[in-house]
Each structure stands twice: as structure tokens, then as C-alpha cells.
PDB file of C-alpha atoms in Angstrom:
ATOM      1  CA  MET A 102       7.304  26.048   9.243  1.00  0.00           C
ATOM      2  CA  HIS A 103       4.446  27.847  10.935  1.00  0.00           C
ATOM      3  CA  PRO A 104       5.873  28.963  14.304  1.00  0.00           C
ATOM      4  CA  THR A 105       2.743  27.714  16.071  1.00  0.00           C
ATOM      5  CA  LEU A 106       3.303  24.258  14.581  1.00  0.00           C
ATOM      6  CA  ALA A 107       6.774  23.723  16.016  1.00  0.00           C
ATOM      7  CA  PRO A 108       5.748  23.039  19.649  1.00  0.00           C
ATOM      8  CA  GLN A 109       3.039  20.640  18.458  1.00  0.00           C
ATOM      9  CA  LEU A 110       5.394  18.814  16.097  1.00  0.00           C
ATOM     10  CA  LEU A 111       8.558  18.586  18.169  1.00  0.00           C
ATOM     11  CA  ASP A 112       7.917  16.549  21.287  1.00  0.00           C
ATOM     12  CA  PRO A 113      10.628  16.457  24.011  1.00  0.00           C
ATOM     13  CA  LEU A 114      12.021  13.117  22.824  1.00  0.00           C
ATOM     14  CA  THR A 115      12.528  14.377  19.265  1.00  0.00           C
ATOM     15  CA  LEU A 116      13.907  17.695  20.456  1.00  0.00           C
ATOM     16  CA  GLY A 117      16.504  15.825  22.451  1.00  0.00           C
ATOM     17  CA  ARG A 118      17.450  13.729  19.445  1.00  0.00           C
ATOM     18  CA  LEU A 119      17.753  16.765  17.163  1.00  0.00           C
ATOM     19  CA  THR A 120      19.913  18.739  19.554  1.00  0.00           C
ATOM     20  CA  GLY A 121      22.118  15.687  19.998  1.00  0.00           C
ATOM     21  CA  LEU A 122      22.573  15.239  16.261  1.00  0.00           C
ATOM     22  CA  ALA A 123      23.223  18.816  15.180  1.00  0.00           C
ATOM     23  CA  SER A 124      23.698  22.377  16.276  1.00  0.00           C
ATOM     24  CA  PHE A 125      19.979  22.989  16.525  1.00  0.00           C
ATOM     25  CA  ASP A 126      18.163  25.935  18.110  1.00  0.00           C
ATOM     26  CA  PRO A 127      14.450  25.133  18.542  1.00  0.00           C
ATOM     27  CA  ALA A 128      13.763  28.820  19.173  1.00  0.00           C
ATOM     28  CA  VAL A 129      14.624  29.710  15.563  1.00  0.00           C
ATOM     29  CA  VAL A 130      11.399  28.904  13.732  1.00  0.00           C
ATOM     30  CA  VAL A 131      10.606  30.990  10.663  1.00  0.00           C
ATOM     31  CA  ASP A 132       7.923  31.157   7.977  1.00  0.00           C
ATOM     32  CA  ASP A 133       9.573  34.078   6.154  1.00  0.00           C
ATOM     33  CA  PHE A 134      13.151  33.736   4.924  1.00  0.00           C
ATOM     34  CA  SER A 135      13.556  37.491   4.439  1.00  0.00           C
ATOM     35  CA  THR A 136      13.516  38.471   8.121  1.00  0.00           C
ATOM     36  CA  PRO A 137      16.833  39.429   9.760  1.00  0.00           C
ATOM     37  CA  GLU A 138      16.574  36.414  12.067  1.00  0.00           C
ATOM     38  CA  ALA A 139      16.086  34.060   9.123  1.00  0.00           C
ATOM     39  CA  VAL A 140      18.867  35.609   7.042  1.00  0.00           C
ATOM     40  CA  ALA A 141      21.298  35.315   9.949  1.00  0.00           C
ATOM     41  CA  ALA A 142      20.375  31.666  10.485  1.00  0.00           C
ATOM     42  CA  LEU A 143      20.604  30.794   6.778  1.00  0.00           C
ATOM     43  CA  ALA A 144      24.217  31.944   6.593  1.00  0.00           C
ATOM     44  CA  ASP A 145      25.344  28.948   8.654  1.00  0.00           C
ATOM     45  CA  THR A 146      22.591  26.449   7.806  1.00  0.00           C
ATOM     46  CA  GLU A 147      23.534  23.066   6.350  1.00  0.00           C
ATOM     47  CA  VAL A 148      20.126  21.388   6.772  1.00  0.00           C
ATOM     48  CA  ILE A 149      16.655  22.934   6.788  1.00  0.00           C
ATOM     49  CA  LEU A 150      14.067  21.103   8.880  1.00  0.00           C
ATOM     50  CA  SER A 151      10.763  22.078   7.294  1.00  0.00           C
ATOM     51  CA  SER A 152       7.090  21.330   7.690  1.00  0.00           C
ATOM     52  CA  TRP A 153       3.755  22.921   6.822  1.00  0.00           C
ATOM     53  CA  GLY A 154       4.111  26.649   6.240  1.00  0.00           C
ATOM     54  CA  CYS A 155       7.654  26.614   4.883  1.00  0.00           C
ATOM     55  CA  PRO A 156       8.068  29.399   2.288  1.00  0.00           C
ATOM     56  CA  PRO A 157       9.664  28.611  -1.104  1.00  0.00           C
ATOM     57  CA  ILE A 158      13.375  27.875  -1.003  1.00  0.00           C
ATOM     58  CA  ASP A 159      14.196  29.798  -4.159  1.00  0.00           C
ATOM     59  CA  ALA A 160      17.401  31.140  -5.700  1.00  0.00           C
ATOM     60  CA  GLY A 161      17.422  34.124  -3.336  1.00  0.00           C
ATOM     61  CA  VAL A 162      17.175  31.890  -0.274  1.00  0.00           C
ATOM     62  CA  LEU A 163      19.897  29.619  -1.625  1.00  0.00           C
ATOM     63  CA  ALA A 164      22.174  32.595  -2.202  1.00  0.00           C
ATOM     64  CA  ALA A 165      21.766  33.470   1.476  1.00  0.00           C
ATOM     65  CA  ALA A 166      22.495  29.850   2.468  1.00  0.00           C
ATOM     66  CA  PRO A 167      25.814  28.917   0.830  1.00  0.00           C
ATOM     67  CA  ARG A 168      26.295  25.888   3.123  1.00  0.00           C
ATOM     68  CA  LEU A 169      22.828  24.429   2.598  1.00  0.00           C
ATOM     69  CA  ARG A 170      23.017  20.796   1.508  1.00  0.00           C
ATOM     70  CA  ALA A 171      19.742  19.158   2.517  1.00  0.00           C
ATOM     71  CA  VAL A 172      16.052  19.707   3.259  1.00  0.00           C
ATOM     72  CA  ILE A 173      14.348  17.348   5.690  1.00  0.00           C
ATOM     73  CA  HIS A 174      10.575  17.815   5.477  1.00  0.00           C
ATOM     74  CA  ALA A 175       8.571  16.706   8.497  1.00  0.00           C
ATOM     75  CA  ALA A 176       5.334  16.570   6.511  1.00  0.00           C
ATOM     76  CA  GLY A 177       4.110  15.331   3.130  1.00  0.00           C
ATOM     77  CA  SER A 178       4.527  17.066  -0.217  1.00  0.00           C
ATOM     78  CA  VAL A 179       7.610  19.204  -0.865  1.00  0.00           C
ATOM     79  CA  LYS A 180       6.167  20.827  -3.988  1.00  0.00           C
ATOM     80  CA  HIS A 181       5.209  24.011  -2.184  1.00  0.00           C
ATOM     81  CA  HIS A 182       8.714  24.917  -1.011  1.00  0.00           C
ATOM     82  CA  VAL A 183      11.373  22.848  -2.818  1.00  0.00           C
ATOM     83  CA  THR A 184      11.891  24.766  -6.070  1.00  0.00           C
ATOM     84  CA  ASP A 185      13.808  23.992  -9.254  1.00  0.00           C
ATOM     85  CA  ALA A 186      16.689  26.011  -7.803  1.00  0.00           C
ATOM     86  CA  CYS A 187      17.031  23.403  -5.055  1.00  0.00           C
ATOM     87  CA  TRP A 188      17.424  20.596  -7.575  1.00  0.00           C
ATOM     88  CA  GLU A 189      19.883  22.698  -9.585  1.00  0.00           C
ATOM     89  CA  ARG A 190      21.941  23.180  -6.421  1.00  0.00           C
ATOM     90  CA  GLY A 191      21.902  19.400  -5.966  1.00  0.00           C
ATOM     91  CA  LEU A 192      20.265  19.490  -2.551  1.00  0.00           C
ATOM     92  CA  GLN A 193      19.331  16.223  -0.919  1.00  0.00           C
ATOM     93  CA  VAL A 194      15.623  16.196  -0.052  1.00  0.00           C
ATOM     94  CA  THR A 195      13.601  13.818   2.090  1.00  0.00           C
ATOM     95  CA  SER A 196       9.991  13.846   3.222  1.00  0.00           C
ATOM     96  CA  ALA A 197       7.935  12.202   5.950  1.00  0.00           C
ATOM     97  CA  ALA A 198       5.139  11.630   3.441  1.00  0.00           C
ATOM     98  CA  TRP A 199       5.247   7.925   4.303  1.00  0.00           C
ATOM     99  CA  ALA A 200       4.528   8.754   7.946  1.00  0.00           C
ATOM    100  CA  ASN A 201       1.721  11.157   7.064  1.00  0.00           C
ATOM    101  CA  ALA A 202       0.216   8.473   4.824  1.00  0.00           C
ATOM    102  CA  LEU A 203      -0.450   6.160   7.767  1.00  0.00           C
ATOM    103  CA  PRO A 204      -3.277   8.082   9.495  1.00  0.00           C
ATOM    104  CA  VAL A 205      -4.845   8.930   6.116  1.00  0.00           C
ATOM    105  CA  ALA A 206      -4.949   5.239   5.279  1.00  0.00           C
ATOM    106  CA  GLU A 207      -6.414   4.402   8.691  1.00  0.00           C
ATOM    107  CA  TYR A 208      -9.128   7.052   8.221  1.00  0.00           C
ATOM    108  CA  THR A 209      -9.890   5.613   4.789  1.00  0.00           C
ATOM    109  CA  VAL A 210     -10.185   2.040   6.014  1.00  0.00           C
ATOM    110  CA  ALA A 211     -12.566   3.124   8.767  1.00  0.00           C
ATOM    111  CA  ALA A 212     -14.592   5.034   6.163  1.00  0.00           C
ATOM    112  CA  VAL A 213     -14.738   2.001   3.835  1.00  0.00           C
ATOM    113  CA  LEU A 214     -15.955  -0.333   6.562  1.00  0.00           C
ATOM    114  CA  PHE A 215     -18.509   2.177   7.857  1.00  0.00           C
ATOM    115  CA  ALA A 216     -19.689   2.953   4.320  1.00  0.00           C
ATOM    116  CA  ASN A 217     -20.485  -0.666   3.527  1.00  0.00           C
ATOM    117  CA  LYS A 218     -22.381  -0.928   6.819  1.00  0.00           C
ATOM    118  CA  GLN A 219     -24.359   2.252   5.928  1.00  0.00           C
ATOM    119  CA  ILE A 220     -23.494   3.610   9.362  1.00  0.00           C
ATOM    120  CA  LEU A 221     -24.445   7.209   8.532  1.00  0.00           C
ATOM    121  CA  ARG A 222     -27.973   6.207   7.548  1.00  0.00           C
ATOM    122  CA  LEU A 223     -28.410   3.686  10.360  1.00  0.00           C
ATOM    123  CA  ALA A 224     -27.265   6.185  12.967  1.00  0.00           C
ATOM    124  CA  ALA A 225     -29.594   8.878  11.607  1.00  0.00           C
ATOM    125  CA  GLU A 226     -32.600   6.560  11.620  1.00  0.00           C
ATOM    126  CA  TYR A 227     -31.787   5.256  15.084  1.00  0.00           C
ATOM    127  CA  ARG A 228     -31.440   8.807  16.385  1.00  0.00           C
ATOM    128  CA  GLN A 229     -34.766   9.777  14.802  1.00  0.00           C
ATOM    129  CA  HIS A 230     -36.892   6.779  15.848  1.00  0.00           C
ATOM    130  CA  ARG A 231     -35.021   5.822  19.051  1.00  0.00           C
ATOM    131  CA  THR A 232     -36.056   2.200  18.689  1.00  0.00           C
ATOM    132  CA  PRO A 233     -34.120  -0.724  17.228  1.00  0.00           C
ATOM    133  CA  GLY A 234     -35.251  -1.680  13.753  1.00  0.00           C
ATOM    134  CA  ASP A 235     -34.886  -4.740  11.575  1.00  0.00           C
ATOM    135  CA  TRP A 236     -31.848  -3.379   9.798  1.00  0.00           C
ATOM    136  CA  SER A 237     -31.272  -6.538   7.756  1.00  0.00           C
ATOM    137  CA  GLN A 238     -34.714  -6.131   6.252  1.00  0.00           C
ATOM    138  CA  SER A 239     -34.454  -2.365   5.797  1.00  0.00           C
ATOM    139  CA  TYR A 240     -30.916  -2.583   4.391  1.00  0.00           C
ATOM    140  CA  PRO A 241     -30.607  -6.063   2.851  1.00  0.00           C
ATOM    141  CA  THR A 242     -27.351  -5.289   1.020  1.00  0.00           C
ATOM    142  CA  ILE A 243     -25.347  -3.754   3.885  1.00  0.00           C
ATOM    143  CA  GLY A 244     -22.172  -5.363   5.161  1.00  0.00           C
ATOM    144  CA  ASN A 245     -18.533  -5.897   4.279  1.00  0.00           C
ATOM    145  CA  TYR A 246     -18.709  -9.481   3.037  1.00  0.00           C
ATOM    146  CA  ARG A 247     -17.849  -9.826  -0.659  1.00  0.00           C
ATOM    147  CA  ARG A 248     -18.195  -6.130  -1.347  1.00  0.00           C
ATOM    148  CA  THR A 249     -16.099  -4.423  -4.000  1.00  0.00           C
ATOM    149  CA  VAL A 250     -13.782  -1.547  -3.134  1.00  0.00           C
ATOM    150  CA  GLY A 251     -12.088   0.446  -5.889  1.00  0.00           C
ATOM    151  CA  ILE A 252      -8.781   2.175  -5.125  1.00  0.00           C
ATOM    152  CA  VAL A 253      -7.868   5.023  -7.474  1.00  0.00           C
ATOM    153  CA  GLY A 254      -4.095   5.445  -7.278  1.00  0.00           C
ATOM    154  CA  ALA A 255      -1.424   3.153  -5.837  1.00  0.00           C
ATOM    155  CA  SER A 256       0.218   6.034  -3.991  1.00  0.00           C
ATOM    156  CA  ARG A 257       1.795   5.583  -0.559  1.00  0.00           C
ATOM    157  CA  ILE A 258      -1.646   6.047   0.926  1.00  0.00           C
ATOM    158  CA  GLY A 259      -3.364   3.902  -1.674  1.00  0.00           C
ATOM    159  CA  ARG A 260      -0.929   1.033  -1.102  1.00  0.00           C
ATOM    160  CA  ARG A 261      -1.317   1.253   2.658  1.00  0.00           C
ATOM    161  CA  VAL A 262      -5.120   1.218   2.287  1.00  0.00           C
ATOM    162  CA  ILE A 263      -4.842  -1.912   0.134  1.00  0.00           C
ATOM    163  CA  GLU A 264      -2.560  -3.531   2.705  1.00  0.00           C
ATOM    164  CA  LEU A 265      -4.951  -2.789   5.567  1.00  0.00           C
ATOM    165  CA  LEU A 266      -8.007  -3.992   3.612  1.00  0.00           C
ATOM    166  CA  ARG A 267      -6.466  -7.270   2.448  1.00  0.00           C
ATOM    167  CA  PRO A 268      -7.515  -9.292   5.554  1.00  0.00           C
ATOM    168  CA  TYR A 269     -11.192  -8.487   4.934  1.00  0.00           C
ATOM    169  CA  ASP A 270     -13.507 -10.425   2.600  1.00  0.00           C
ATOM    170  CA  LEU A 271     -13.459  -7.703  -0.033  1.00  0.00           C
ATOM    171  CA  ASP A 272     -12.764  -7.645  -3.749  1.00  0.00           C
ATOM    172  CA  LEU A 273     -10.128  -4.947  -4.273  1.00  0.00           C
ATOM    173  CA  LEU A 274      -9.928  -3.196  -7.625  1.00  0.00           C
ATOM    174  CA  LEU A 275      -7.110  -0.844  -8.569  1.00  0.00           C
ATOM    175  CA  HIS A 276      -6.708   1.812 -11.215  1.00  0.00           C
ATOM    176  CA  ASP A 277      -3.252   3.304 -11.619  1.00  0.00           C
ATOM    177  CA  PRO A 278      -1.620   3.976 -15.010  1.00  0.00           C
ATOM    178  CA  TYR A 279       1.836   3.372 -13.516  1.00  0.00           C
ATOM    179  CA  VAL A 280       1.047  -0.100 -12.135  1.00  0.00           C
ATOM    180  CA  ASP A 281       0.969  -3.104 -14.453  1.00  0.00           C
ATOM    181  CA  ALA A 282      -1.087  -6.269 -14.020  1.00  0.00           C
ATOM    182  CA  GLU A 283       1.699  -8.211 -12.330  1.00  0.00           C
ATOM    183  CA  GLN A 284       2.369  -5.434  -9.824  1.00  0.00           C
ATOM    184  CA  ALA A 285      -1.342  -5.029  -9.111  1.00  0.00           C
ATOM    185  CA  ALA A 286      -1.687  -8.753  -8.463  1.00  0.00           C
ATOM    186  CA  ALA A 287       1.297  -8.628  -6.091  1.00  0.00           C
ATOM    187  CA  LEU A 288      -0.526  -5.926  -4.134  1.00  0.00           C
ATOM    188  CA  GLY A 289      -3.563  -8.185  -3.864  1.00  0.00           C
ATOM    189  CA  THR A 290      -5.750  -6.233  -6.269  1.00  0.00           C
ATOM    190  CA  ARG A 291      -7.301  -6.652  -9.682  1.00  0.00           C
ATOM    191  CA  PRO A 292      -6.263  -3.954 -12.189  1.00  0.00           C
ATOM    192  CA  VAL A 293      -9.110  -2.351 -14.123  1.00  0.00           C
ATOM    193  CA  GLY A 294      -9.833   0.775 -16.119  1.00  0.00           C
ATOM    194  CA  LEU A 295     -11.249   3.721 -14.224  1.00  0.00           C
ATOM    195  CA  ASP A 296     -14.682   3.438 -15.854  1.00  0.00           C
ATOM    196  CA  GLU A 297     -14.909  -0.226 -14.885  1.00  0.00           C
ATOM    197  CA  LEU A 298     -13.766   0.566 -11.337  1.00  0.00           C
ATOM    198  CA  CYS A 299     -16.445   3.227 -10.932  1.00  0.00           C
ATOM    199  CA  GLY A 300     -19.114   0.954 -12.351  1.00  0.00           C
ATOM    200  CA  GLN A 301     -18.307  -2.137 -10.283  1.00  0.00           C
ATOM    201  CA  SER A 302     -17.334  -0.717  -6.888  1.00  0.00           C
ATOM    202  CA  ASP A 303     -19.521  -0.385  -3.834  1.00  0.00           C
ATOM    203  CA  VAL A 304     -16.938   2.078  -2.506  1.00  0.00           C
ATOM    204  CA  VAL A 305     -14.570   4.210  -4.610  1.00  0.00           C
ATOM    205  CA  SER A 306     -11.630   5.718  -2.710  1.00  0.00           C
ATOM    206  CA  VAL A 307      -9.434   8.339  -4.380  1.00  0.00           C
ATOM    207  CA  HIS A 308      -5.690   8.415  -3.668  1.00  0.00           C
ATOM    208  CA  ALA A 309      -4.211   9.984  -6.807  1.00  0.00           C
ATOM    209  CA  PRO A 310      -1.987  13.099  -6.755  1.00  0.00           C
ATOM    210  CA  GLU A 311      -3.241  16.560  -7.672  1.00  0.00           C
ATOM    211  CA  LEU A 312      -1.916  17.181 -11.188  1.00  0.00           C
ATOM    212  CA  PRO A 313      -3.297  18.942 -14.268  1.00  0.00           C
ATOM    213  CA  ALA A 314      -4.071  15.503 -15.702  1.00  0.00           C
ATOM    214  CA  THR A 315      -6.068  14.450 -12.625  1.00  0.00           C
ATOM    215  CA  ARG A 316      -8.380  17.476 -12.422  1.00  0.00           C
ATOM    216  CA  HIS A 317     -11.965  16.145 -12.324  1.00  0.00           C
ATOM    217  CA  LEU A 318     -10.638  12.617 -12.710  1.00  0.00           C
ATOM    218  CA  ILE A 319     -13.970  11.542 -11.226  1.00  0.00           C
ATOM    219  CA  ASP A 320     -16.186  13.634 -13.460  1.00  0.00           C
ATOM    220  CA  ARG A 321     -19.923  13.758 -14.097  1.00  0.00           C
ATOM    221  CA  ARG A 322     -19.821  10.787 -16.470  1.00  0.00           C
ATOM    222  CA  ARG A 323     -17.877   8.583 -14.059  1.00  0.00           C
ATOM    223  CA  LEU A 324     -20.085   9.558 -11.137  1.00  0.00           C
ATOM    224  CA  ALA A 325     -23.056   8.460 -13.242  1.00  0.00           C
ATOM    225  CA  LEU A 326     -21.370   5.074 -13.723  1.00  0.00           C
ATOM    226  CA  MET A 327     -21.313   4.430  -9.978  1.00  0.00           C
ATOM    227  CA  LYS A 328     -23.897   2.065  -8.510  1.00  0.00           C
ATOM    228  CA  ASP A 329     -26.955   3.413  -6.734  1.00  0.00           C
ATOM    229  CA  GLY A 330     -26.056   3.608  -3.055  1.00  0.00           C
ATOM    230  CA  ALA A 331     -22.295   3.493  -3.651  1.00  0.00           C
ATOM    231  CA  THR A 332     -19.938   5.663  -1.602  1.00  0.00           C
ATOM    232  CA  LEU A 333     -17.202   7.972  -2.857  1.00  0.00           C
ATOM    233  CA  ILE A 334     -14.324   8.643  -0.447  1.00  0.00           C
ATOM    234  CA  ASN A 335     -11.879  11.470  -1.133  1.00  0.00           C
ATOM    235  CA  THR A 336      -8.850  12.063   1.078  1.00  0.00           C
ATOM    236  CA  SER A 337      -6.658  13.295  -1.783  1.00  0.00           C
ATOM    237  CA  ARG A 338      -7.532  16.764  -3.105  1.00  0.00           C
ATOM    238  CA  GLY A 339     -10.874  18.338  -3.896  1.00  0.00           C
ATOM    239  CA  SER A 340      -9.924  19.110  -7.481  1.00  0.00           C
ATOM    240  CA  LEU A 341      -9.940  15.417  -8.411  1.00  0.00           C
ATOM    241  CA  ILE A 342     -13.740  15.360  -8.135  1.00  0.00           C
ATOM    242  CA  ASP A 343     -16.284  17.339 -10.157  1.00  0.00           C
ATOM    243  CA  GLN A 344     -17.829  18.677  -6.972  1.00  0.00           C
ATOM    244  CA  ASP A 345     -20.870  20.287  -8.574  1.00  0.00           C
ATOM    245  CA  ALA A 346     -21.760  17.024 -10.285  1.00  0.00           C
ATOM    246  CA  LEU A 347     -21.182  15.126  -7.043  1.00  0.00           C
ATOM    247  CA  ILE A 348     -23.488  17.462  -5.129  1.00  0.00           C
ATOM    248  CA  GLU A 349     -26.237  16.769  -7.684  1.00  0.00           C
ATOM    249  CA  GLU A 350     -25.844  13.016  -7.193  1.00  0.00           C
ATOM    250  CA  LEU A 351     -25.819  13.409  -3.416  1.00  0.00           C
ATOM    251  CA  ALA A 352     -28.823  15.722  -3.386  1.00  0.00           C
ATOM    252  CA  ALA A 353     -30.719  13.128  -5.418  1.00  0.00           C
ATOM    253  CA  ASP A 354     -29.774  10.600  -2.705  1.00  0.00           C
ATOM    254  CA  ARG A 355     -28.245   8.286  -5.289  1.00  0.00           C
ATOM    255  CA  LEU A 356     -24.711   8.235  -3.867  1.00  0.00           C
ATOM    256  CA  ASN A 357     -23.014   8.684  -0.499  1.00  0.00           C
ATOM    257  CA  ALA A 358     -19.730  10.478   0.163  1.00  0.00           C
ATOM    258  CA  VAL A 359     -16.966  10.738   2.738  1.00  0.00           C
ATOM    259  CA  LEU A 360     -15.084  13.947   1.984  1.00  0.00           C
ATOM    260  CA  ASP A 361     -12.021  15.090   3.884  1.00  0.00           C
ATOM    261  CA  VAL A 362     -11.054  17.504   1.086  1.00  0.00           C
ATOM    262  CA  THR A 363     -13.181  19.832  -1.002  1.00  0.00           C
ATOM    263  CA  THR A 364     -13.002  22.737  -3.445  1.00  0.00           C
ATOM    264  CA  PRO A 365     -12.269  25.198  -1.959  1.00  0.00           C
ATOM    265  CA  ASP A 366     -10.516  23.673   1.040  1.00  0.00           C
ATOM    266  CA  VAL A 367     -12.829  25.581   3.365  1.00  0.00           C
ATOM    267  CA  LEU A 368     -16.341  25.488   1.952  1.00  0.00           C
ATOM    268  CA  PRO A 369     -18.607  28.541   2.069  1.00  0.00           C
ATOM    269  CA  ALA A 370     -21.105  28.464   4.897  1.00  0.00           C
ATOM    270  CA  ASP A 371     -24.004  27.865   2.503  1.00  0.00           C
ATOM    271  CA  SER A 372     -22.523  24.760   0.854  1.00  0.00           C
ATOM    272  CA  PRO A 373     -25.085  21.942   0.779  1.00  0.00           C
ATOM    273  CA  LEU A 374     -22.320  19.482   1.692  1.00  0.00           C
ATOM    274  CA  TYR A 375     -22.617  20.604   5.321  1.00  0.00           C
ATOM    275  CA  ASP A 376     -26.245  19.504   5.559  1.00  0.00           C
ATOM    276  CA  LEU A 377     -26.714  16.532   3.241  1.00  0.00           C
ATOM    277  CA  PRO A 378     -27.465  13.492   5.423  1.00  0.00           C
ATOM    278  CA  ASN A 379     -25.576  11.121   3.117  1.00  0.00           C
ATOM    279  CA  VAL A 380     -22.283  13.034   3.439  1.00  0.00           C
ATOM    280  CA  LEU A 381     -19.613  12.659   6.091  1.00  0.00           C
ATOM    281  CA  LEU A 382     -17.657  15.904   5.811  1.00  0.00           C
ATOM    282  CA  THR A 383     -14.438  16.404   7.769  1.00  0.00           C
ATOM    283  CA  PRO A 384     -12.039  19.398   7.779  1.00  0.00           C
ATOM    284  CA  HIS A 385      -8.917  17.873   6.179  1.00  0.00           C
ATOM    285  CA  ALA A 386      -8.508  15.825   9.339  1.00  0.00           C
ATOM    286  CA  ALA A 387      -7.390  12.491   7.863  1.00  0.00           C
ATOM    287  CA  GLY A 388      -3.702  13.422   7.922  1.00  0.00           C
ATOM    288  CA  SER A 389      -1.429  13.716  10.931  1.00  0.00           C
ATOM    289  CA  LEU A 390      -2.959  15.507  13.917  1.00  0.00           C
ATOM    290  CA  GLY A 391      -2.150  15.586  17.620  1.00  0.00           C
ATOM    291  CA  SER A 392       0.085  12.716  18.640  1.00  0.00           C
ATOM    292  CA  GLU A 393       0.476  11.668  14.991  1.00  0.00           C
ATOM    293  CA  LEU A 394       2.571  14.774  14.377  1.00  0.00           C
ATOM    294  CA  HIS A 395       5.258  13.248  16.578  1.00  0.00           C
ATOM    295  CA  ARG A 396       5.623  10.333  14.156  1.00  0.00           C
ATOM    296  CA  MET A 397       6.569  12.779  11.389  1.00  0.00           C
ATOM    297  CA  ALA A 398       9.013  14.578  13.668  1.00  0.00           C
ATOM    298  CA  GLY A 399      10.576  11.259  14.614  1.00  0.00           C
ATOM    299  CA  ALA A 400      10.883  10.375  10.932  1.00  0.00           C
ATOM    300  CA  ALA A 401      12.709  13.661  10.337  1.00  0.00           C
ATOM    301  CA  ALA A 402      15.086  12.937  13.220  1.00  0.00           C
ATOM    302  CA  ASP A 403      15.786   9.498  11.753  1.00  0.00           C
ATOM    303  CA  GLU A 404      16.747  11.083   8.440  1.00  0.00           C
ATOM    304  CA  LEU A 405      18.957  13.661  10.161  1.00  0.00           C
ATOM    305  CA  ALA A 406      20.742  10.804  11.933  1.00  0.00           C
ATOM    306  CA  ARG A 407      21.387   9.129   8.575  1.00  0.00           C
ATOM    307  CA  TYR A 408      22.662  12.408   7.107  1.00  0.00           C
ATOM    308  CA  ALA A 409      24.966  12.964  10.079  1.00  0.00           C
ATOM    309  CA  ALA A 410      26.344   9.453   9.643  1.00  0.00           C
ATOM    310  CA  GLY A 411      27.021  10.046   5.941  1.00  0.00           C
ATOM    311  CA  LEU A 412      24.256   7.657   4.852  1.00  0.00           C
ATOM    312  CA  PRO A 413      21.708   8.283   2.101  1.00  0.00           C
ATOM    313  CA  PHE A 414      18.201   9.215   3.141  1.00  0.00           C
ATOM    314  CA  ALA A 415      15.828   6.309   3.694  1.00  0.00           C
ATOM    315  CA  HIS A 416      12.967   8.222   2.078  1.00  0.00           C
ATOM    316  CA  PRO A 417      14.512  10.501  -0.551  1.00  0.00           C
ATOM    317  CA  VAL A 418      12.483  12.770  -2.787  1.00  0.00           C
ATOM    318  CA  LEU A 419      13.882  12.610  -6.306  1.00  0.00           C
ATOM    319  CA  PRO A 420      13.382  15.335  -8.923  1.00  0.00           C
ATOM    320  CA  GLY A 421      12.317  12.771 -11.531  1.00  0.00           C
ATOM    321  CA  ASP A 422       9.351  11.691  -9.413  1.00  0.00           C
ATOM    322  CA  ILE A 423       7.917  15.152  -8.738  1.00  0.00           C
ATOM    323  CA  HIS A 424       5.784  15.248 -11.878  1.00  0.00           C
ATOM    324  CA  ARG A 425       3.661  12.299 -10.737  1.00  0.00           C
ATOM    325  CA  SER A 426       3.612  12.676  -6.986  1.00  0.00           C
ATOM    326  CA  ALA A 427       1.485  14.664  -4.590  1.00  0.00           C
TER     327      ALA A 427
END
């Protein structure tokens, strides 16, 4: 992982657990497997504890790590570092993606509830006029009662968002090609096609994985289907949205957006998304930050405890699921 990440990730409680479970040296933190320090460590390594910034574990790394049997990832996706060579070796792999999904879902729920209350616009007007207005008259359709929220993707995050939104008086729509009508109903949602979801929803929230098939999943045509005044929330990946088309809709003040991810990840300084009043733009902050990092580290320690006890991982990553996961 990134060496600067380790002290943020590994709180004293988790460090104590890790050192009690394995021969673990918290001073050996590498983001390059070719350094002498890394090569020396790999020779005796049975388990790699990884997180953001882990380089690819390819055939060369595996050759230097003859005892390696497992990768425990204290973050989300393993696609960036777990290579085909790892699966060919038969490595066990687990990820704390479930733990990282929790703050993303919480961010999304807050964004949904604020979006339906038109908080961005109300706050801007209040700041400008500095007097209370008759908001019910100015915004007769605001509120979270009987509004429709469309969830694109029943991923870990998408399912958690649905779970957290169920107590509210909302109509929840779901589009996911891997979820049938019975499963959608069990989640508390109504399954619909993506066009119908875009057309009916007051808020559309995107939780699908970044795959070739999902590039511009919300394209110009589907953005045009969205209701006037609707809000698009994206905490997935920027590539799932046709960003140029979205900017046109936002600049015309027809839609609103909450964007935690963009294309590119760091926008150029002259991007209009920074200044549009109907956009809440955050710097990929929905995922684990600060104290939330400790939840992922604790999840990794839990999996190491299971491995040490000869038990299967509670949250395994399986090679057959990689093609449709984040």
C-alpha cells in the first residue's frame, strides 16, 4: 500500500491484533515489489495485507514469494493488483469492499434526502437574500414524501442504499440485469428498465461497476429522459456518465447533480462543474476516510484471524465474479 496510508489505516487496536495473529512487521510497507526490502520480505511471506497503492501481484512477484497463499485487501476493488497469475496460483483473496461500501451508502442517502429537499438551491437563496422565504410556495414539489428514487445497480453499495432508504416514504426503483423480479421485490424495490427508471425518478443514483459495458450507461438520451429538476447522484465511477452531456443539462439548469466521481478523477481547473450552482461536487470523498479507515483495517484483521484458524474467508473474492464487479 502507499506507505503514507499505513499509519492512517492501522490504528493501535488493529496493529495489536495483527501482531498477535501473525509474524507481522508494521515497518515493512511497500508500494514497489522490486525493491531489496520488498524482495527480502516476499521470500517468507504467506499473506499480503494490501490496500490502496498496492502494485500488481504478477508472475514475477509470485516467483519471489513461493510461500504466498493469500491476499487480504483492506480496501475495495482488487482488480488493480490481483492479476490472473494470482488466480492461477490458487491464492485465496478477500476484500473489505463491504466495509468501504458503508460510508458510500451513507453519503448517498444523505445526498438523496438533501436532493429532494432542494437544499443546494434553498441554501443559496437564503445566503443571497438573508431573509426567510415562503419555501413551500417557491418550491411546491420539494420534500421526501412519496418521491421516487431510482437505484442503478444492486451492488454492495446499491443494496445498502436501498436498505437505508426503506424506512422512508419513498418509491424505490431498481435496475440491475443480474437481479430478477423476485429478488428485487425481496430488497423492497420495483424492478424496471433503465429508460423507465430515468424517466420516472426524482433522484437517480448510480452504483454499477466500471466495465466496458457500463461506459456512458447514463448517456445523452437517458439524461434527456430525466424529469426537469431531477437529481443525478454518482458515487461509482465518472465513466458511467456522459459528462459532456450532463454538463449541458446542468448548464441549462434542467437537472441537478451530486458528483463524487468525475472524468478525469481530478477535473481541470476550468471545468464548469466547479461553479455550477446546481452541482454538489466532492473529491471522491464518499468512501472510507479518517476514522472509517479503521473499519477496513479491522475487517482485514478479522479475515486474518479466520485464515489463521483454518477457516474460509467471510468475504472472499472469487475469480468468476471479477467480470461483473467493481
